Every structure is written in C-alpha cells, then in structure tokens.
Short mmCIF file of C-alpha atoms in Angstrom, two decimals:
data_model
loop_
_atom_site.label_atom_id
_atom_site.label_comp_id
_atom_site.label_asym_id
_atom_site.label_seq_id
_atom_site.Cartn_x
_atom_site.Cartn_y
_atom_site.Cartn_z
CA UNK A 28 6.87 -21.74 -55.34
CA UNK A 29 8.21 -19.61 -52.70
CA UNK A 30 10.19 -21.32 -49.68
CA UNK A 31 9.67 -20.29 -46.16
CA UNK A 32 12.41 -18.32 -44.40
CA UNK A 33 13.39 -20.15 -41.42
CA UNK A 34 13.41 -18.29 -38.05
CA UNK A 35 13.88 -19.74 -34.46
CA UNK A 36 11.79 -18.35 -31.87
CA UNK A 37 13.93 -16.39 -29.34
CA UNK A 38 14.25 -17.47 -25.89
CA UNK A 39 14.63 -13.91 -24.69
CA UNK A 40 11.22 -13.16 -25.97
CA UNK A 41 11.35 -12.24 -29.55
CA UNK A 42 8.37 -11.37 -31.76
CA UNK A 43 6.92 -14.78 -32.98
CA UNK A 44 5.01 -12.76 -35.70
CA UNK A 45 4.45 -14.78 -38.85
CA UNK A 46 1.52 -12.84 -40.33
CA UNK A 47 3.24 -12.46 -43.89
CA UNK A 48 3.76 -16.20 -44.36
CA UNK A 49 0.51 -17.49 -42.77
CA UNK A 50 -1.58 -14.71 -44.45
CA UNK A 51 -0.26 -15.80 -47.90
CA UNK A 52 -0.55 -19.53 -47.30
CA UNK A 53 -3.74 -19.87 -49.00
CA UNK A 54 -2.28 -18.53 -52.41
CA UNK A 55 -1.24 -21.85 -53.80
CA UNK A 56 -0.03 -22.61 -57.27
CA UNK A 57 -3.74 -23.87 -58.40
CA UNK A 58 -5.72 -21.12 -56.59
CA UNK A 59 -6.02 -17.36 -56.36
CA UNK A 60 -8.14 -17.21 -53.43
CA UNK A 61 -7.88 -19.00 -50.05
CA UNK A 62 -10.27 -21.87 -49.04
CA UNK A 63 -12.04 -20.50 -46.03
CA UNK A 64 -11.69 -22.58 -42.78
CA UNK A 65 -14.69 -22.38 -40.40
CA UNK A 66 -13.31 -24.12 -37.20
CA UNK A 67 -15.39 -27.20 -36.53
CA UNK A 68 -17.07 -27.74 -33.21
CA UNK A 69 -15.44 -30.31 -31.26
CA UNK A 70 -11.77 -31.40 -30.58
CA UNK A 71 -10.40 -31.49 -34.10
CA UNK A 72 -7.00 -32.68 -33.75
CA UNK A 73 -4.48 -34.40 -31.47
CA UNK A 74 -4.02 -31.02 -29.75
CA UNK A 75 -7.65 -29.63 -29.67
CA UNK A 76 -8.29 -27.59 -32.41
CA UNK A 77 -7.30 -27.49 -36.36
CA UNK A 78 -3.98 -25.76 -35.70
CA UNK A 79 -2.96 -28.31 -32.86
CA UNK A 80 -2.29 -25.42 -30.36
CA UNK A 81 -3.75 -26.86 -27.15
CA UNK A 82 -5.74 -23.86 -27.12
CA UNK A 83 -9.50 -23.55 -25.82
CA UNK A 84 -11.70 -20.32 -25.82
CA UNK A 85 -14.11 -20.14 -23.26
CA UNK A 86 -17.08 -17.96 -24.04
CA UNK A 87 -18.40 -17.74 -20.60
CA UNK A 88 -14.94 -17.62 -18.82
CA UNK A 89 -13.31 -20.27 -16.96
CA UNK A 90 -13.70 -20.81 -13.16
CA UNK A 91 -11.11 -22.32 -10.79
CA UNK A 92 -11.85 -26.23 -10.48
CA UNK A 93 -12.27 -27.10 -6.90
CA UNK A 94 -13.63 -30.63 -6.77
CA UNK A 95 -13.60 -34.01 -8.37
CA UNK A 96 -16.78 -34.25 -10.36
CA UNK A 97 -16.27 -37.88 -11.37
CA UNK A 98 -14.12 -40.60 -12.21
CA UNK A 99 -14.26 -43.22 -15.06
CA UNK A 100 -12.66 -46.71 -14.46
CA UNK A 101 -10.63 -46.65 -17.68
CA UNK A 102 -7.84 -44.46 -19.22
CA UNK A 103 -6.75 -43.95 -22.67
CA UNK A 104 -6.37 -41.33 -25.40
CA UNK A 105 -9.31 -38.86 -24.82
CA UNK A 106 -10.63 -35.76 -26.55
CA UNK A 107 -13.50 -33.69 -25.02
CA UNK A 108 -16.37 -31.10 -25.92
CA UNK A 109 -18.61 -29.50 -23.20
CA UNK A 110 -21.01 -32.10 -23.56
CA UNK A 111 -19.26 -35.24 -24.17
CA UNK A 112 -15.83 -37.08 -23.74
CA UNK A 113 -14.42 -39.56 -26.25
CA UNK A 114 -11.98 -41.88 -24.78
CA UNK A 115 -10.03 -44.39 -27.10
CA UNK A 116 -8.97 -47.44 -24.84
CA UNK A 117 -7.95 -50.57 -26.27
CA UNK A 118 -9.26 -50.86 -29.93
CA UNK A 119 -12.55 -49.16 -29.23
CA UNK A 120 -13.94 -45.82 -28.22
CA UNK A 121 -16.11 -44.96 -25.33
CA UNK A 122 -18.39 -42.16 -25.36
CA UNK A 123 -18.88 -40.46 -21.96
CA UNK A 124 -21.43 -37.85 -20.57
CA UNK A 125 -19.29 -34.96 -19.62
CA UNK A 126 -21.70 -33.99 -16.77
CA UNK A 127 -21.82 -37.27 -15.04
CA UNK A 128 -18.98 -39.45 -16.23
CA UNK A 129 -21.73 -42.09 -17.37
CA UNK A 130 -20.66 -44.32 -20.24
CA UNK A 131 -23.53 -43.53 -22.96
CA UNK A 132 -22.04 -45.99 -25.74
CA UNK A 133 -19.02 -47.84 -26.58
CA UNK A 134 -18.01 -48.88 -30.09
CA UNK A 135 -15.57 -51.59 -29.92
CA UNK A 136 -13.56 -53.86 -32.39
CA UNK A 137 -12.73 -51.24 -34.75
CA UNK A 138 -9.08 -51.54 -34.51
CA UNK A 139 -8.62 -47.90 -33.06
CA UNK A 140 -5.40 -46.52 -32.09
CA UNK A 141 -4.13 -43.11 -31.02
CA UNK A 142 -6.05 -39.97 -30.26
CA UNK A 143 -9.45 -39.43 -32.01
CA UNK A 144 -10.62 -36.36 -33.34
CA UNK A 145 -14.19 -34.99 -33.05
CA UNK A 146 -15.93 -32.33 -35.29
CA UNK A 147 -19.58 -31.53 -36.02
CA UNK A 148 -21.04 -34.39 -34.63
CA UNK A 149 -18.43 -37.18 -35.97
CA UNK A 150 -15.44 -39.05 -34.07
CA UNK A 151 -12.74 -40.03 -36.27
CA UNK A 152 -10.27 -42.56 -35.05
CA UNK A 153 -7.31 -44.17 -36.93
CA UNK A 154 -5.49 -47.60 -36.65
CA UNK A 155 -5.66 -50.31 -39.34
CA UNK A 156 -8.96 -48.56 -40.41
CA UNK A 157 -10.02 -45.06 -40.42
CA UNK A 158 -13.41 -45.10 -38.73
CA UNK A 159 -16.12 -42.16 -38.53
CA UNK A 160 -18.28 -42.81 -35.53
CA UNK A 161 -21.63 -40.91 -34.82
CA UNK A 162 -20.72 -38.77 -31.81
CA UNK A 163 -24.25 -39.13 -30.07
CA UNK A 164 -25.12 -42.53 -30.78
CA UNK A 165 -21.67 -44.44 -31.20
CA UNK A 166 -22.94 -45.91 -34.48
CA UNK A 167 -20.31 -46.28 -37.31
CA UNK A 168 -21.04 -44.02 -39.98
CA UNK A 169 -18.19 -45.40 -42.21
CA UNK A 170 -14.85 -46.99 -42.14
CA UNK A 171 -11.85 -47.30 -44.60
CA UNK A 172 -9.26 -49.81 -44.44
CA UNK A 173 -5.73 -48.49 -44.19
CA UNK A 174 -3.75 -51.75 -43.83
CA UNK A 175 -2.64 -54.21 -41.20
CA UNK A 176 0.23 -52.71 -39.19
CA UNK A 177 0.51 -49.42 -40.63
CA UNK A 178 1.86 -46.29 -38.98
CA UNK A 179 -0.70 -43.42 -38.85
CA UNK A 180 -0.77 -39.99 -37.38
CA UNK A 181 -3.82 -38.67 -35.48
CA UNK A 182 -6.43 -37.40 -37.73
CA UNK A 183 -7.08 -33.99 -38.03
CA UNK A 184 -10.89 -32.71 -39.10
CA UNK A 185 -10.85 -29.51 -41.08
CA UNK A 186 -12.30 -28.39 -44.53
CA UNK A 187 -15.01 -30.99 -44.38
CA UNK A 188 -12.41 -33.63 -44.60
CA UNK A 189 -10.21 -36.03 -42.23
CA UNK A 190 -6.44 -35.62 -43.06
CA UNK A 191 -3.90 -38.10 -41.72
CA UNK A 192 -0.70 -39.84 -42.92
CA UNK A 193 -0.58 -43.54 -43.52
CA UNK A 194 2.92 -44.84 -43.68
CA UNK A 195 4.60 -41.82 -45.07
CA UNK A 196 1.52 -40.89 -47.49
CA UNK A 197 -0.67 -37.65 -46.62
CA UNK A 198 -4.28 -38.75 -47.22
CA UNK A 199 -7.57 -36.67 -47.34
CA UNK A 200 -10.96 -38.52 -46.81
CA UNK A 201 -14.23 -36.70 -47.33
CA UNK A 202 -15.83 -36.55 -43.84
CA UNK A 203 -19.28 -37.20 -44.90
CA UNK A 204 -18.84 -40.70 -46.64
CA UNK A 205 -15.07 -41.46 -46.42
CA UNK A 206 -14.37 -41.13 -50.16
CA UNK A 207 -10.66 -40.63 -50.83
CA UNK A 208 -10.28 -36.89 -51.97
CA UNK A 209 -6.39 -37.09 -52.65
CA UNK A 210 -3.19 -38.22 -51.43
CA UNK A 211 0.48 -37.19 -51.64
CA UNK A 212 3.16 -39.76 -51.39
CA UNK A 213 6.26 -37.39 -51.61
CA UNK A 214 7.21 -34.04 -51.72
CA UNK A 215 10.21 -32.25 -53.67
CA UNK A 216 12.04 -29.93 -51.36
CA UNK A 217 14.95 -27.57 -52.43
CA UNK A 218 17.15 -26.96 -49.50
CA UNK A 219 18.04 -23.34 -48.75
CA UNK A 220 20.84 -21.67 -50.78
CA UNK A 221 20.45 -24.25 -53.54
CA UNK A 222 18.82 -24.50 -56.84
CA UNK A 223 16.06 -27.03 -57.85
CA UNK A 224 18.51 -29.66 -59.17
CA UNK A 225 19.46 -30.24 -55.62
CA UNK A 226 15.70 -30.82 -54.60
CA UNK A 227 15.29 -33.95 -52.33
CA UNK A 228 12.09 -35.97 -52.28
CA UNK A 229 10.48 -36.28 -48.95
CA UNK A 230 7.84 -38.63 -47.35
CA UNK A 231 5.35 -37.71 -44.61
CA UNK A 232 5.94 -37.97 -40.84
CA UNK A 233 3.59 -40.27 -38.96
CA UNK A 234 4.18 -38.78 -35.50
CA UNK A 235 0.67 -38.12 -33.82
CA UNK A 236 0.68 -34.40 -34.13
CA UNK A 237 2.39 -33.54 -37.39
CA UNK A 238 -0.64 -32.23 -39.32
CA UNK A 239 -2.31 -28.84 -38.76
CA UNK A 240 -4.83 -26.71 -40.66
CA UNK A 241 -5.32 -23.10 -40.84
CA UNK A 242 -7.21 -20.76 -43.26
CA UNK A 243 -6.24 -21.78 -46.80
CA UNK A 244 -3.78 -24.60 -45.96
CA UNK A 245 -3.12 -27.98 -44.53
CA UNK A 246 0.33 -28.16 -43.04
CA UNK A 247 2.36 -31.47 -42.63
CA UNK A 248 5.78 -32.35 -41.21
CA UNK A 249 8.08 -34.30 -43.53
CA UNK A 250 10.30 -36.95 -42.39
CA UNK A 251 13.89 -36.87 -43.41
CA UNK A 252 15.27 -40.04 -42.02
CA UNK A 253 12.53 -42.34 -43.87
CA UNK A 254 12.86 -40.30 -47.23
CA UNK A 255 15.35 -40.85 -50.01
CA UNK A 256 19.14 -40.82 -49.08
CA UNK A 257 18.00 -40.68 -45.43
CA UNK A 258 18.23 -36.89 -45.33
CA UNK A 259 19.85 -35.41 -42.40
CA UNK A 260 16.78 -32.71 -41.69
CA UNK A 261 13.07 -32.87 -41.58
CA UNK A 262 11.07 -30.52 -43.68
CA UNK A 263 7.74 -28.68 -43.65
CA UNK A 264 5.21 -28.27 -46.52
CA UNK A 265 1.69 -26.66 -46.89
CA UNK A 266 -0.95 -28.24 -49.16
CA UNK A 267 -4.29 -26.78 -50.88
CA UNK A 268 -6.85 -28.65 -48.78
CA UNK A 269 -9.23 -29.16 -51.73
CA UNK A 270 -6.83 -30.42 -54.43
CA UNK A 271 -3.47 -31.40 -52.70
CA UNK A 272 -1.52 -29.10 -54.56
CA UNK A 273 1.90 -28.12 -52.77
CA UNK A 274 1.85 -24.39 -51.84
CA UNK A 275 5.27 -24.22 -50.35
CA UNK A 276 7.91 -25.84 -48.54
CA UNK A 277 11.09 -25.45 -46.28
CA UNK A 278 13.72 -27.73 -44.99
CA UNK A 279 14.85 -27.50 -41.39
CA UNK A 280 18.43 -26.89 -40.48
CA UNK A 281 20.92 -29.87 -40.71
CA UNK A 282 20.26 -32.36 -37.90
CA UNK A 283 16.87 -30.89 -36.94
CA UNK A 284 13.98 -33.53 -36.72
CA UNK A 285 10.53 -32.62 -35.94
CA UNK A 286 8.02 -34.55 -33.93
CA UNK A 287 5.09 -32.06 -33.69
CA UNK A 288 3.85 -28.81 -35.00
CA UNK A 289 1.38 -26.22 -34.16
CA UNK A 290 -0.11 -23.31 -36.33
CA UNK A 291 -1.77 -20.16 -35.45
CA UNK A 292 -2.81 -17.35 -37.69
CA UNK A 293 0.48 -15.69 -36.73
CA UNK A 294 2.93 -18.20 -36.28
CA UNK A 295 4.14 -21.72 -37.01
CA UNK A 296 5.78 -23.75 -34.43
CA UNK A 297 7.81 -26.93 -35.00
CA UNK A 298 8.73 -29.34 -32.00
CA UNK A 299 12.46 -30.33 -32.64
CA UNK A 300 13.17 -33.71 -31.12
CA UNK A 301 16.65 -33.45 -32.26
CA UNK A 302 17.48 -30.32 -30.46
CA UNK A 303 14.83 -30.57 -27.73
CA UNK A 304 13.56 -27.02 -28.62
CA UNK A 305 10.81 -25.14 -30.65
CA UNK A 306 11.38 -23.29 -33.99
CA UNK A 307 9.07 -20.97 -35.99
CA UNK A 308 8.80 -20.18 -39.65
CA UNK A 309 7.92 -16.96 -41.31
CA UNK A 310 8.49 -14.89 -44.38
CA UNK A 311 10.89 -12.17 -43.19
CA UNK A 312 14.42 -12.67 -42.78
CA UNK A 313 15.04 -11.73 -39.01
CA UNK A 314 17.73 -12.96 -36.80
CA UNK A 315 17.69 -16.64 -35.66
CA UNK A 316 17.15 -17.72 -32.15
CA UNK A 317 15.73 -20.87 -30.36
CA UNK A 318 13.54 -21.75 -27.54
CA UNK A 319 15.54 -24.49 -25.91
CA UNK A 320 14.36 -27.00 -23.55
CA UNK A 321 11.27 -27.11 -25.09
CA UNK A 322 9.39 -30.36 -25.88
CA UNK A 323 5.65 -29.49 -26.15
CA UNK A 324 3.92 -26.24 -27.31
CA UNK A 325 0.81 -24.66 -26.67
CA UNK A 326 0.03 -21.40 -28.47
CA UNK A 327 -2.17 -18.60 -28.89
CA UNK A 328 -1.53 -15.84 -31.58
CA UNK A 329 1.88 -14.67 -31.22
CA UNK A 330 2.64 -16.23 -27.65
CA UNK A 331 3.75 -19.74 -27.22
CA UNK A 332 4.05 -21.81 -23.87
CA UNK A 333 6.50 -24.62 -23.69
CA UNK A 334 7.11 -27.48 -21.41
CA UNK A 335 10.64 -29.05 -21.36
CA UNK A 336 12.62 -31.32 -18.92
CA UNK A 337 13.54 -28.48 -16.69
CA UNK A 338 11.14 -25.70 -17.24
CA UNK A 339 7.77 -24.18 -18.10
CA UNK A 340 7.94 -20.89 -19.96
CA UNK A 341 6.01 -18.46 -22.01
CA UNK A 342 7.80 -16.50 -24.98
CA UNK A 343 5.96 -13.68 -26.58
CA UNK A 344 6.76 -10.53 -28.27
CA UNK A 345 6.14 -7.92 -25.32
CA UNK A 346 6.66 -10.46 -22.42
CA UNK A 347 8.12 -13.70 -21.18
CA UNK A 348 8.13 -15.90 -17.99
CA UNK A 349 9.69 -19.19 -16.65
CA UNK A 350 9.12 -21.70 -13.95
CA UNK A 351 11.87 -23.95 -13.18
CA UNK A 352 11.46 -27.48 -11.90
CA UNK A 353 13.25 -30.65 -13.37
CA UNK A 354 10.35 -32.81 -14.87
CA UNK A 355 7.89 -31.11 -12.72
CA UNK A 356 5.31 -29.90 -15.30
CA UNK A 357 3.14 -31.97 -17.81
CA UNK A 358 2.23 -30.64 -21.24
CA UNK A 359 0.45 -27.28 -21.10
CA UNK A 360 -2.88 -26.27 -22.24
CA UNK A 361 -4.17 -22.90 -22.57
CA UNK A 362 -7.94 -21.91 -21.78
CA UNK A 363 -8.39 -18.31 -22.46
CA UNK A 364 -5.64 -16.22 -20.49
CA UNK A 365 -4.80 -19.26 -18.26
CA UNK A 366 -2.07 -21.82 -18.55
CA UNK A 367 -3.27 -25.22 -17.04
CA UNK A 368 -0.60 -27.85 -16.49
CA UNK A 369 -0.16 -30.76 -14.04
CA UNK A 370 2.44 -30.39 -11.49
CA UNK A 371 4.45 -32.93 -9.16
CA UNK A 372 7.90 -32.69 -7.99
CA UNK A 373 9.98 -35.95 -8.62
CA UNK A 374 10.88 -37.61 -5.33
CA UNK A 375 8.64 -35.29 -3.13
CA UNK A 376 6.16 -36.24 -0.71
CA UNK A 377 3.94 -33.15 -1.68
CA UNK A 378 0.63 -33.95 -2.96
CA UNK A 379 0.16 -33.63 -6.90
CA UNK A 380 -1.41 -30.52 -8.18
CA UNK A 381 -3.05 -29.18 -11.37
CA UNK A 382 -2.11 -25.38 -11.44
CA UNK A 383 -3.61 -22.46 -13.53
CA UNK A 384 -0.93 -19.66 -14.55
CA UNK A 385 -1.76 -16.36 -15.98
CA UNK A 386 -0.68 -16.33 -19.56
CA UNK A 387 0.58 -12.91 -19.42
CA UNK A 388 2.76 -12.85 -16.65
CA UNK A 389 3.00 -16.21 -15.06
CA UNK A 390 1.51 -15.61 -11.62
CA UNK A 391 -0.39 -18.38 -9.95
CA UNK A 392 -4.18 -17.83 -10.60
CA UNK A 393 -5.31 -21.22 -8.83
CA UNK A 394 -4.07 -24.48 -7.52
CA UNK A 395 -6.08 -27.80 -7.20
CA UNK A 396 -4.13 -30.06 -4.59
CA UNK A 397 -4.95 -33.79 -4.61
CA UNK A 398 -4.87 -35.46 -1.31
CA UNK A 399 -2.03 -37.72 -1.90
CA UNK A 400 0.96 -38.28 -4.55
CA UNK A 401 0.42 -40.55 -7.04
CA UNK A 402 2.59 -39.25 -10.20
CA UNK A 403 6.02 -40.10 -9.92
CA UNK A 404 6.64 -36.62 -11.34
CA UNK A 405 4.51 -34.25 -13.26
CA UNK A 406 6.18 -34.63 -16.59
CA UNK A 407 3.94 -37.04 -18.41
CA UNK A 408 0.78 -36.07 -17.02
CA UNK A 409 -1.39 -34.26 -19.42
CA UNK A 410 -4.49 -32.06 -18.67
CA UNK A 411 -7.48 -31.99 -21.08
CA UNK A 412 -9.27 -28.61 -20.58
CA UNK A 413 -12.79 -27.47 -21.67
CA UNK A 414 -14.81 -24.41 -20.70
CA UNK A 415 -16.44 -26.35 -17.91
CA UNK A 416 -13.74 -29.02 -16.46
CA UNK A 417 -10.11 -30.30 -16.57
CA UNK A 418 -9.71 -33.78 -17.10
CA UNK A 419 -6.43 -35.82 -15.94
CA UNK A 420 -5.51 -39.45 -15.53
CA UNK A 421 -5.51 -40.51 -11.92
CA UNK A 422 -5.93 -43.82 -9.88
CA UNK A 423 -6.40 -45.55 -13.11
CA UNK A 424 -9.13 -43.60 -14.24
CA UNK A 425 -10.09 -40.50 -16.15
CA UNK A 426 -10.76 -37.91 -13.65
CA UNK A 427 -12.95 -34.68 -14.07
CA UNK A 428 -12.34 -31.62 -12.11
CA UNK A 429 -14.74 -28.76 -12.21
CA UNK A 430 -15.86 -25.69 -10.37
CA UNK A 431 -18.26 -26.36 -7.61
CA UNK A 432 -21.92 -25.94 -8.95
CA UNK A 433 -20.76 -25.53 -12.35
CA UNK A 434 -22.31 -28.60 -13.93
CA UNK A 435 -25.61 -27.91 -12.58
CA UNK A 436 -26.02 -24.48 -14.21
#
C-alpha cells in the first residue's frame, strides 16, 4: 500500500494540485477500478457536499441577497436544499419550507445530536442512534442504535451509504434500510521513513467533519491521542467505499492533530488544530509549506479559502488574497465564484454584515448590512448558502436572506 507524500499548502500561493494522489485513490487493494460516485442531491455532509468543502454550485447564478425573507424562531445545526431547510434543534429535526420558513414537519424524540446530512430524499442524523428520516414527510424510515453517550462524527451520505465514526470506529450503513455494511475499528499506519515493523494502530476521530468521500474513496481522519501509545500525531486514511478495505494512509508530522478535512478532485486539505493551519497531501514530493492562521476550510478545485483568528484568505496556484481583521470573519462558504462570510468587528458599533467576495481576486461584490450590531464578533457566525438564499443565526432564530423577488420566480 503506497503512502501519501506530505505536502503543506504554501501561504505564498503555491499550487494545491494533488491530482496524482486523488486520481488514484480508487485503485484500492481489492479492486482494479474506481467505484463511481454520483454526487447525491442534498446537503450530504457536515460541510455541504460529500467532500466537506463548503462549496455550492449555482446552476442559474447567485444574486446578491438584499432582504430578510423570513425568520424561524429556533436555532441549531442546519442543512439546506433549494426546497427545504432541515434544522436539528434539541433531540429532534424540523423540516422547513425554504420559500416561506414554515415548519412542515417535526421529528422529535429521536435522540438527535450534531449536524444532519440530506441526500436523495432522506435526512440522516446521528446521536445515540442513527436515524433516517423521509425528507418530505418527516417520517422515520429506520433507526439503528449506536449506544448511550457515544461520541459520533456527523454522517456523510455517499455511495448509497451513510458513513460516520462511532467511538473511534468507522461504520458504513446502507442508506435504504440501515443495514450495517462494514466497520473498521483500527488502521495500521507506518510513519514516514520507517518500515512496517514500526507501524502503529490508530482509531478514528469523532470530530464532526472528519469524513469525506470522493470518486472511489471514503477518506477519514485518524485520532492519534486516542490510539495505542497515545501517538504524537494524527493520520489520514482512504477506504474502498463498498468493502471498507484500506487503500492508503499517511501520518501527519509530530505534534500535528487534525479536527476536520475537505477533499476535492484535485486536493485533500486537513485542518490542523495543533498548529492552527491547513495542510494538504499529494503524491509528488514538492517543497513543504503551510497556511498559517487557518482554522476553517472552504475549497473548490485547487483553490482554498481559509478563516483564522486574524484573517480570511484565498490560496491558489495562480493568485491569492487576504482580508485582515481579528475575529472579524466567520467560517467561509463558496457559491460558484463568490466567497460568503459573516462579518462583524469585535467591540465595534458598526452593524453586522454578510459579505460576498470574488473568489478570484477578493474584491467585494456585495454586502448585506443588518440594522444593528448583535454579534460580539463575526468569528463564530456561520453562513449556510444555497442557490437562492443565505441562512444565518440572528435574534435567536434561523434567518433567511434572499434576493428581492427571487423566491417568487
């Protein structure tokens, strides 16, 4: 099994290409052909798509939001499609009409926790059980007990399965009936520049965004601190989505601990909680570098937008840009060629904003300004983006911003 070569993304704008690695991920040890991945319709992971990249494509373009369309009186972990918004609040899930904000159904007392995923007409939500809910009616299709007080990642819906980690074990459940397809409890990883006798056994991370799926592979973050000998570095591994066979793995540098990952067809990005930066992995041995002050990743192709404590920046092979502002920017989302973020300066009396920046050069394309300051800063304010709207928590409720007249079209 070939290991990944480590390559950190350069803060000065180095190429993020990882095409060699990601193109070959489907060639696992038990298969000669990649398993095709058709991107499911919906919000299939913690961060939007199967790759966890916070990227949404807009078939009809994305217009500047210029009004508050509606507000729902509760907040929580939300995901959205053009037709519906699904809000996990308390131990249940609410299904909202995206056009009006009306609650069409509630599915309560299912011990739900964390962010749901929705794919092809089904909402998946974890907790003490994994529950599949009919996206239109709110009826429970099936549920599988995971155990009381277990730690779980957010589910990822891909390859007609729901993938999540449960107390350090990676599990694959069939999307149609919840049957358990396979589990993987540990992965043996050989550190760089050592032989197989030095391999160490890892369990899986249960951080929310530590699973992604791309064509031919399910990728998961491994937790060194919860593994044997309390390893001083996390690792990452790719698996055949149908059999669970390990395709390849790589250990991060000593002291590096991941808390999220994102994968495109061209790059794999790991959010590094130890160094507060983002690294990428690829096959070619190129010079090392690092995106510093980078805590949250949005990505499309070979470009990534990161938000840190002090700046928002885009790093790409041909251009880069940076916006300074301590704790001013929330986690980024990308809609087509626009980066959408919440913005509010700590201690400022200026009203809160949702801003759209050009992905290519960072110029401000539009800005929606609220009537008052509510957020202490923009750092923890996350925007949820679809083709028709931007959703953000405000005044104790989920708030929908949209272009004037867009909903009635």
